[in-house]
Short mmCIF file of C-alpha atoms and ligand atoms in Angstrom, two decimals:
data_model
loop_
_atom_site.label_atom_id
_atom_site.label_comp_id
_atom_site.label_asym_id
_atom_site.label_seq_id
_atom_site.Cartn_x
_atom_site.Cartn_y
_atom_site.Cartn_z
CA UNK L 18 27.60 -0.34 -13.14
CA UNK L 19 27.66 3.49 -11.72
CA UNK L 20 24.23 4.56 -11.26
CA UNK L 21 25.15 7.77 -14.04
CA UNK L 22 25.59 5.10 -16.22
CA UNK L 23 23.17 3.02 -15.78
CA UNK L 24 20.00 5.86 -16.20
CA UNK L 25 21.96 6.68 -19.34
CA UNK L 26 21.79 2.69 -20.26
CA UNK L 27 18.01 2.50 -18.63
CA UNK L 28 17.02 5.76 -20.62
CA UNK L 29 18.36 4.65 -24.08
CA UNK L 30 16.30 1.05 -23.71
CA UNK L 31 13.32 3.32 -22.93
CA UNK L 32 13.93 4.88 -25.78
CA UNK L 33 13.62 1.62 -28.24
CA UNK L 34 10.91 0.27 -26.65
CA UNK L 35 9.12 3.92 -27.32
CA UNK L 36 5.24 3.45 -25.77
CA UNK L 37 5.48 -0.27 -25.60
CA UNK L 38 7.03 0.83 -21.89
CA UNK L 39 5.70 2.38 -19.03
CA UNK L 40 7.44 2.61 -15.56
CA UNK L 41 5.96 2.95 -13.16
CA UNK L 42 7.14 3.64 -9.20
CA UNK L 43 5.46 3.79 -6.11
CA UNK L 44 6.79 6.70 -3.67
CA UNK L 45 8.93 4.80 -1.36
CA UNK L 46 11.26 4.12 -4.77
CA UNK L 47 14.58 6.73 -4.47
CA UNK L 48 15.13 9.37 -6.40
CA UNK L 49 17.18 7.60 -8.93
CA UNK L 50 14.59 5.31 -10.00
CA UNK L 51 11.38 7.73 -9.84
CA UNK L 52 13.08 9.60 -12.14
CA UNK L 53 12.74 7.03 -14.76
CA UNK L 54 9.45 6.61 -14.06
CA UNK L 55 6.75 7.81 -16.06
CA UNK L 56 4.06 6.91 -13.27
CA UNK L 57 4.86 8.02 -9.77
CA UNK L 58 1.95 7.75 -6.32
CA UNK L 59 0.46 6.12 -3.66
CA UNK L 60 -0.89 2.21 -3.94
CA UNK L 61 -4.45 3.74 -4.81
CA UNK L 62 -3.16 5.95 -7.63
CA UNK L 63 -1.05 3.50 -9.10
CA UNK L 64 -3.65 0.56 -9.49
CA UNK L 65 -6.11 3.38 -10.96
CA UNK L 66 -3.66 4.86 -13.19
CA UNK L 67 -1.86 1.28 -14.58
CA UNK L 68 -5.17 0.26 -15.02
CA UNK L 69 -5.55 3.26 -17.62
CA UNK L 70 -2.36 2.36 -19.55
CA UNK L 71 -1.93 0.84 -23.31
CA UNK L 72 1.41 0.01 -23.01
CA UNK L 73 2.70 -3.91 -23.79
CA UNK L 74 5.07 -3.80 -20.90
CA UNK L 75 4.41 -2.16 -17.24
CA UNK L 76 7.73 -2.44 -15.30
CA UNK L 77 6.74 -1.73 -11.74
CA UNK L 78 9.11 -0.57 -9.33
CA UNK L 79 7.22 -1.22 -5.89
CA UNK L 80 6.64 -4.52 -3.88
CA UNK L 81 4.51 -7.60 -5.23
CA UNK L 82 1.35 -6.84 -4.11
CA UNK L 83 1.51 -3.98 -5.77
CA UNK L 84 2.90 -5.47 -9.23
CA UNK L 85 -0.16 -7.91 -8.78
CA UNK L 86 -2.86 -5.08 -8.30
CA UNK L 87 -1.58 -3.98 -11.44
CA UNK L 88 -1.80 -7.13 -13.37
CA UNK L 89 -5.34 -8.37 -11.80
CA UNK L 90 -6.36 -4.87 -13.45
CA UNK L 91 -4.44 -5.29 -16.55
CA UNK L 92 -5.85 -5.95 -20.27
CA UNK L 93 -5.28 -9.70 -21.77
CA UNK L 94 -2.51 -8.16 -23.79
CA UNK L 95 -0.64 -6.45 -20.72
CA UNK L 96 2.90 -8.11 -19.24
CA UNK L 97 3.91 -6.89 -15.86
CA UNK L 98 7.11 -7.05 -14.74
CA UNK L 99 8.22 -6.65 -11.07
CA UNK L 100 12.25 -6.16 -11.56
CA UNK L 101 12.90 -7.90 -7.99
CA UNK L 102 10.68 -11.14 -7.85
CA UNK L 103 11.49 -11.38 -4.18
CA UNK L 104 10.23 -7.74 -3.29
CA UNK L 105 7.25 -8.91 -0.48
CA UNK L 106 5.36 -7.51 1.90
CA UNK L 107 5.96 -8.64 5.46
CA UNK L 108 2.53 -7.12 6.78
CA UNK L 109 1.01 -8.67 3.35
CA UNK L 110 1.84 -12.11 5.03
CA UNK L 111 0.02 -11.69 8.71
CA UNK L 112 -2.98 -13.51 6.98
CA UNK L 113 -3.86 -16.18 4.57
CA UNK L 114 -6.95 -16.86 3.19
CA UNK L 115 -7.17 -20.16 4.91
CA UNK L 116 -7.22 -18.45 8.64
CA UNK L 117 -9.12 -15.82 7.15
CA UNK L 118 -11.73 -18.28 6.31
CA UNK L 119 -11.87 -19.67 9.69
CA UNK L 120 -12.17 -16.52 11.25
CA UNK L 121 -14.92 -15.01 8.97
CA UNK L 122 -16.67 -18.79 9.60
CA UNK L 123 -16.84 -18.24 13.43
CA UNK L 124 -17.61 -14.71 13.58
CA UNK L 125 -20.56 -14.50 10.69
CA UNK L 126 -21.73 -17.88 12.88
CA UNK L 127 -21.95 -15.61 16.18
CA UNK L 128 -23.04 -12.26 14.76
CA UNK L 129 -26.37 -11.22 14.05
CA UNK L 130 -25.12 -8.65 11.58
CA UNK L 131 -24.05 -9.69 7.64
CA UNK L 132 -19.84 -9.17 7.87
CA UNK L 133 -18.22 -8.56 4.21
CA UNK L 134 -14.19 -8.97 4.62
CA UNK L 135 -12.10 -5.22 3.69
CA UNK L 136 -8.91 -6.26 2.83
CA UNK L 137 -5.97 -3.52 2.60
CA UNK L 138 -4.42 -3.45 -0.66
CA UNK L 139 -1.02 -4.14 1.06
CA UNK L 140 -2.43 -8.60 1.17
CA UNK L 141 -1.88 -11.93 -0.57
CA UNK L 142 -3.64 -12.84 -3.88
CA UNK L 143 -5.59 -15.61 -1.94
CA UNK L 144 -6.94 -12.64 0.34
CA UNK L 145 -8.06 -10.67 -2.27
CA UNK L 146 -9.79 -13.64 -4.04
CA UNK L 147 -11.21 -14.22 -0.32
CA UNK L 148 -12.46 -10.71 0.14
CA UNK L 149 -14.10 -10.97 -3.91
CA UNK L 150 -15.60 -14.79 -2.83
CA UNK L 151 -17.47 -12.98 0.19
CA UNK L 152 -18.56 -9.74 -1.83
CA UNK L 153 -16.08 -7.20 -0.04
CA UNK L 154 -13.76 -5.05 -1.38
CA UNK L 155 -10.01 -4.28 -1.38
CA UNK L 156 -9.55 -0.79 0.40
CA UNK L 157 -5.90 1.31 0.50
CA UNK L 158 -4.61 4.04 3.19
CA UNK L 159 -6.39 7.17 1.12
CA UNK L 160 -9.67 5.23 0.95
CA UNK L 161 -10.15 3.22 4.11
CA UNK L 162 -12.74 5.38 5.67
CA UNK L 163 -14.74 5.37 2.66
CA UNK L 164 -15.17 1.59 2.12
CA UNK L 165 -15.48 1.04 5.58
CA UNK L 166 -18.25 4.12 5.65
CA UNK L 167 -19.56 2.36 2.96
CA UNK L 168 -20.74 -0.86 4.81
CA UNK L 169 -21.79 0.74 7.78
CA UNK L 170 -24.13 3.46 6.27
CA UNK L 171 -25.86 -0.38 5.23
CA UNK L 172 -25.95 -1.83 8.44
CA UNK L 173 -23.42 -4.02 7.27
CA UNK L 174 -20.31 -5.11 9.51
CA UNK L 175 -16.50 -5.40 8.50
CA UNK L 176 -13.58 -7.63 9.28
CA UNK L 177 -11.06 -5.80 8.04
CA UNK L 178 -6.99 -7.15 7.98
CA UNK L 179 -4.45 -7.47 8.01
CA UNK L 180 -3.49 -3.84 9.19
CA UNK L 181 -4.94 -2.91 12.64
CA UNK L 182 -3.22 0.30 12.85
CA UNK L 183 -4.95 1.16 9.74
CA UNK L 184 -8.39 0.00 11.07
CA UNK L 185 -8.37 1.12 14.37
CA UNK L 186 -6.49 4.76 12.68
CA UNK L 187 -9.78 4.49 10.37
CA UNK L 188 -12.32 3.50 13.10
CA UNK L 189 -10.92 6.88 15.46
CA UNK L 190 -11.73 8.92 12.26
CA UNK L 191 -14.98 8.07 11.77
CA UNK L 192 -15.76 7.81 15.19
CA UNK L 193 -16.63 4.12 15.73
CA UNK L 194 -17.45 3.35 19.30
CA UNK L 195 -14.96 1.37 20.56
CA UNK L 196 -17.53 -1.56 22.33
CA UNK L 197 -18.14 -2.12 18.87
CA UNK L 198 -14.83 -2.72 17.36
CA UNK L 199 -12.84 -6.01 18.07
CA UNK L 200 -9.50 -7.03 18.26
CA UNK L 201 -8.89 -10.62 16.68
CA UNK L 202 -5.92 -12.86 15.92
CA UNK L 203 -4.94 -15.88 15.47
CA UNK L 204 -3.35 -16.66 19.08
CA UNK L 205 -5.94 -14.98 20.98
CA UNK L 206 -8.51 -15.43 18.94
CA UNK L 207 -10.85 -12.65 20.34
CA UNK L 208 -10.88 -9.43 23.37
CA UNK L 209 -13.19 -10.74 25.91
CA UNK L 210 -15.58 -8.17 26.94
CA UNK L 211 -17.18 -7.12 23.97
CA UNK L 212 -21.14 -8.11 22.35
CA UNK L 213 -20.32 -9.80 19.20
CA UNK L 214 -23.95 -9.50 17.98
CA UNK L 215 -23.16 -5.76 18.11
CA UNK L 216 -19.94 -5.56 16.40
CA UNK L 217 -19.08 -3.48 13.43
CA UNK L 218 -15.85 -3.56 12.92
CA UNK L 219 -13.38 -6.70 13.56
CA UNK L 220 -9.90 -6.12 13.02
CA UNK L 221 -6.74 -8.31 12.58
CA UNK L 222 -4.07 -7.86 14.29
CA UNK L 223 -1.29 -7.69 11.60
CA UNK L 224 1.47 -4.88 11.44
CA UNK L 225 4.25 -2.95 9.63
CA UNK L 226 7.46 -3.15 10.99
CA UNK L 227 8.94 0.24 9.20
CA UNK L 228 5.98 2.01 11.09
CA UNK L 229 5.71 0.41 14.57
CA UNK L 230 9.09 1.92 14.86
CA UNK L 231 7.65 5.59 14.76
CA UNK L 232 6.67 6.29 18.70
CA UNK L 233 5.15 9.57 20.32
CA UNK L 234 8.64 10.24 22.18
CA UNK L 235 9.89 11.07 18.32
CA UNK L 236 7.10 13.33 17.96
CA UNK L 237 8.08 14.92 21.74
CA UNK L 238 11.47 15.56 20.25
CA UNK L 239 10.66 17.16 17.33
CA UNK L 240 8.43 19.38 18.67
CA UNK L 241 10.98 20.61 21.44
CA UNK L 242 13.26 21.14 18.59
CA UNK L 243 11.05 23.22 16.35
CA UNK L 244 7.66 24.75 17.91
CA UNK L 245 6.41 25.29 15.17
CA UNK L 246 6.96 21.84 13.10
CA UNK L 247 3.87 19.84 11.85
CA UNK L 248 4.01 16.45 11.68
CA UNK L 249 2.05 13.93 9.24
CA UNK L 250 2.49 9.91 9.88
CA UNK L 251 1.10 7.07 7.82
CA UNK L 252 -2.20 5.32 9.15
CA UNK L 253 -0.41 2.51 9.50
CA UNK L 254 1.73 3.76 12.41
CA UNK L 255 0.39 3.13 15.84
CA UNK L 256 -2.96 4.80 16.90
CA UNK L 257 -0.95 7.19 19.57
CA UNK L 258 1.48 8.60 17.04
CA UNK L 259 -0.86 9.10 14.87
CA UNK L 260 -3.87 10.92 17.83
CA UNK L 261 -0.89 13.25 18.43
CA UNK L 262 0.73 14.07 15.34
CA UNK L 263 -1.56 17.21 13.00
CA UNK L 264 -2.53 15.23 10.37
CA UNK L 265 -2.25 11.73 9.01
CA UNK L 266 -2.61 9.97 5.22
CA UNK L 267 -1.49 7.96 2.51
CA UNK L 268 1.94 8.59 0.59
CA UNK L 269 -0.19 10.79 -1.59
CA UNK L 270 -1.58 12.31 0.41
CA UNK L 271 1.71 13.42 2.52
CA UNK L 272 3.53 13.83 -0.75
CA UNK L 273 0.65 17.08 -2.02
CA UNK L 274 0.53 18.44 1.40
CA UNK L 275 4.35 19.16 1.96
CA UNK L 276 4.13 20.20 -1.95
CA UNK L 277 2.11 22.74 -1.44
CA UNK L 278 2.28 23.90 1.88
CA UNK L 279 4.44 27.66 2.06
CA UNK L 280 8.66 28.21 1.69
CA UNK L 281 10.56 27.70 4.54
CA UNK L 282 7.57 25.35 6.99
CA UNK L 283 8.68 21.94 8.63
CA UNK L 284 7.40 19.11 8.68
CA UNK L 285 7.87 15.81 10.57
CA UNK L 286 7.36 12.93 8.73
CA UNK L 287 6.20 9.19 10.27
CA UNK L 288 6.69 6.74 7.44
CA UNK L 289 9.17 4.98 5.29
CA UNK L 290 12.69 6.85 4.87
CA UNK L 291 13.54 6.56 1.74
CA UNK L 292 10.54 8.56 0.82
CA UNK L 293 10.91 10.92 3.69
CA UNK L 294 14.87 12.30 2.15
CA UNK L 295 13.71 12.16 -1.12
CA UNK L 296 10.87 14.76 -0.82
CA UNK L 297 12.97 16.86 1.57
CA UNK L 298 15.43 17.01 -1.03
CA UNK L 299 12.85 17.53 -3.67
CA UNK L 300 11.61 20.51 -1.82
CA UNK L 301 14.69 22.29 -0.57
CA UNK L 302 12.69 25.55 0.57
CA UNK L 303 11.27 23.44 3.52
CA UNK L 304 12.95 21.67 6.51
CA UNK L 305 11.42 17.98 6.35
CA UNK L 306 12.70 15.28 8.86
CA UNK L 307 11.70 11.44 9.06
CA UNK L 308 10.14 10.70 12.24
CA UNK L 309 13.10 8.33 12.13
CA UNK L 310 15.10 6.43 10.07
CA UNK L 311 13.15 3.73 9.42
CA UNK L 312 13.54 1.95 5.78
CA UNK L 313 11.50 -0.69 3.51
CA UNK L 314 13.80 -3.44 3.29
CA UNK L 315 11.74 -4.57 0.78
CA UNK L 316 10.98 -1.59 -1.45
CA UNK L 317 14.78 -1.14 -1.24
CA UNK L 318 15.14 -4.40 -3.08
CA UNK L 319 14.77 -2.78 -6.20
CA UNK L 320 17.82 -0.77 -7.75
CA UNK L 321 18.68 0.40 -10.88
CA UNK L 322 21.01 -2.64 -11.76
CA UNK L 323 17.45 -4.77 -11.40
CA UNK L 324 15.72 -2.18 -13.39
CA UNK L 325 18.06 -2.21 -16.49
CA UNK L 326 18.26 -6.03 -16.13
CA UNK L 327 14.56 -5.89 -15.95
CA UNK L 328 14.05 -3.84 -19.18
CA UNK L 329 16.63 -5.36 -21.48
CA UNK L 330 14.62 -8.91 -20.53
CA UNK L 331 11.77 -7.15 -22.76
CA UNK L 332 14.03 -6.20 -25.16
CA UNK L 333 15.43 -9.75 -25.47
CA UNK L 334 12.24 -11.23 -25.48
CA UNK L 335 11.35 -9.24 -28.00
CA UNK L 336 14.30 -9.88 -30.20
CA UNK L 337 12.90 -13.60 -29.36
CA UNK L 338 16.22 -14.23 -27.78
CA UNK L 339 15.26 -14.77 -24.34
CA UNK L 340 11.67 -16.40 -22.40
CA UNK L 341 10.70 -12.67 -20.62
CA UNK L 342 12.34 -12.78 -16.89
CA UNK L 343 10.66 -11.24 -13.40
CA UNK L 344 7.25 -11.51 -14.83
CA UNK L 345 4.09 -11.46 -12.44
CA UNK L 346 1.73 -14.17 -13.69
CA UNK L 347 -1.57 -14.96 -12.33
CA UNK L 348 -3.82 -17.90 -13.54
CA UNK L 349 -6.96 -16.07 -15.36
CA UNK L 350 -9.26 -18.35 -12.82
CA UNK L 351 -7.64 -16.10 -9.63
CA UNK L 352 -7.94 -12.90 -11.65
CA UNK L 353 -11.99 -13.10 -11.64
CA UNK L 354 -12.68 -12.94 -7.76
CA UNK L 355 -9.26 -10.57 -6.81
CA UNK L 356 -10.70 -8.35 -9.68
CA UNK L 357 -13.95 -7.88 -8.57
CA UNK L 358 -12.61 -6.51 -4.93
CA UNK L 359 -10.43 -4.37 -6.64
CA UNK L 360 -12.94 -3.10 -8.76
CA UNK L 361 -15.58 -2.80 -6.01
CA UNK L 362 -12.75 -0.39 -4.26
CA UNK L 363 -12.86 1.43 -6.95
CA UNK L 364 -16.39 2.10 -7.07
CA UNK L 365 -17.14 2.81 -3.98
CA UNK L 366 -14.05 5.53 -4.02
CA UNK L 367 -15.28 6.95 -7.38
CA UNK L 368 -18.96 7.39 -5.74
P1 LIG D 401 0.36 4.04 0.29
O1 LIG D 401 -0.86 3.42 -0.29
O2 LIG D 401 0.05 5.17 1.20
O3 LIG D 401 1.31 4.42 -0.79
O4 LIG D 401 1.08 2.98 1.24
C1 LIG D 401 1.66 1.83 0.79
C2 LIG D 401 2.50 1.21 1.81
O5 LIG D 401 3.02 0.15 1.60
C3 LIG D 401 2.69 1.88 3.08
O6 LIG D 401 3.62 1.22 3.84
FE1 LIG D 402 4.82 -3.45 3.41
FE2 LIG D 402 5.47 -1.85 5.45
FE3 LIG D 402 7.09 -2.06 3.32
FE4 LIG D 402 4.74 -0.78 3.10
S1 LIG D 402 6.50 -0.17 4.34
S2 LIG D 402 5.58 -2.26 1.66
S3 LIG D 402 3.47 -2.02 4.47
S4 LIG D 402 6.57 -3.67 4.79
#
């Protein structure tokens, strides 16, 4: 189906489904699907806000672990639907709770410090039950240095995963010594060279593709180009494109800045692409460039075709014509420990 056709389709089934429906899209969706949307922002903004929401049916146009966030969060009543059941997270996978157990187990058996897990949003269910089981909490790119803060204003020390770009982007920030941050994984286990009894910070060595692409040469370039460009990256880009770019932050975060920064400034951007054309031409008073092209395979897994396929599942299931299709179930026993991470995220973010 044309895409003109299909919002008209997508916008009439909104319309019979009234507030029963909310749709909601994380940033890295296109233009042609936030549109739709009555929910639009970063990871951290869309658990809070879905959590806030009445409506029967939340069809959520991100990536799974996002979908899940949503549901852990959800009231008893609450369906979420993820159009795309296959819409993953590769850096989501560079950890399971079972080598995350045996991690934790060796380094809490070494250190003289207590060591909660901080898991990044962007994980498995069985890491966020994990991080719940061991009293941590869930963190996200706009709240990292506040949950990590957090434990060491107690004396208390982190193993944070699967993102090391966004650790080690987080440790630099709040000015972590390095001797007491270490590197771990599951092939080499460990850095040599470091006191473990000292340790604050232990971080996993998982990655994002779409932003290991971004290097400081891109940043060279644009600059040459334009002197007087600034650029903003995603923490989850390596730690030297994001020491020399000016300023660095979740999707929110670059989304407000570039909003309301004056007519006619530029901007390099350092994360997903997608994103990256769509505000540049959302704001056509201002010259904004992606780093590079660099795309979400993932995220781009849901289209508009899988939207209004999505939605008229509801409708059918409604009708009681059809079982409801590409909805995220969790089994209420997982909910209780994923839950309380989220939630303690939350608080500490909200304090
Ligand atoms: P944000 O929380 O900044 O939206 O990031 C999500 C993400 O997946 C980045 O790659
Ligand atoms: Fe995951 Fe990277 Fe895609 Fe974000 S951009 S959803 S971290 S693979």
């Amino acid at each position: 189906m044309e895409s003109k056709e299909n919002t008209e389709y997508i916008s009439k089934l909104k319309k019979k489904l009234g507030e029963n429906l909310t749709i909601v899209a994380h940033h890295y969706q296109p233009q042609s699907i936030v549109s739709l949307a009555e929910l639009v922002g970063d990871s951290y903004k869309l658990a809070v806000d879905c959590s806030n929401l009445t409506s029967e049916f939340i069809v959520f146009c991100g990536v799974k672990f996002m979908a899940e966030g949503a549901k852990i969060l959800a009231k008893d009543y609450q369906k979420v639907i993820l159009p795309d059941l296959t819409a993953g997270c590769p850096l989501a996978d560079k950890i399971n709770e079972k080598t995350a157990f045996d991690v934790y187990k060796k380094i809490t058996e070494k250190s003289e410090n207590k060591i909660v897990p901080v898991v990044y949003i962007n994980s498995s269910l069985d890491m966020k039950i994990f991080c719940g089981k061991h009293e941590g909490s869930t963190c996200t790119s706009s709240n990292a240095s506040k949950i990590i803060k957090y434990y060491m204003d107690r004396s208390i020390s982190v193993f944070f995963s699967p993102d090391y770009n966004l650790g080690i982007n987080t440790a630099n920030y709040l000015k972590i010594n390095p001797y007491d941050i270490i590197k771990i994984g599951s092939e080499t286990f460990m850095e040599k060279g470091h006191d473990l009894n000292k340790a604050q910070l232990f971080l996993w060595n998982g990655f994002c593709y779409v932003h290991k692409e971004f290097t400081t040469s891109d940043i060279d370039h644009l600059r040459k180009k334009f002197n007087d460009i600034k650029i903003i990256v995603h923490p989850e880009c390596d730690e030297e494109v994001v020491n020399l770019s000016d300023f660095s932050g979740s999707t929110q975060k670059i989304y407000d800045m570039i909003k309301n920064s004056p007519s006619n400034s530029k901007w390099g951007v350092g994360t997903e692409a997608t994103f990256v054309l769509r505000i540049a031409d959302e704001f056509p008073d201002k010259t904004i460039f992606p780093l590079r092209n660099s795309f979400c395979y993932d995220m781009n897994k849901i289209t508009l075709n899988k939207l209004s396929n999505s939605i008229k599942s509801i409708i059918d299931y409604q009708s009681g014509e059809n079982e409801l299709k590409f909805e995220i179930k969790i089994p209420e026993q997982d909910k209780i420990y994923a839950k309380k991470a989220l939630e303690q995220m939350i608080k500490i973010t909200g304090s």
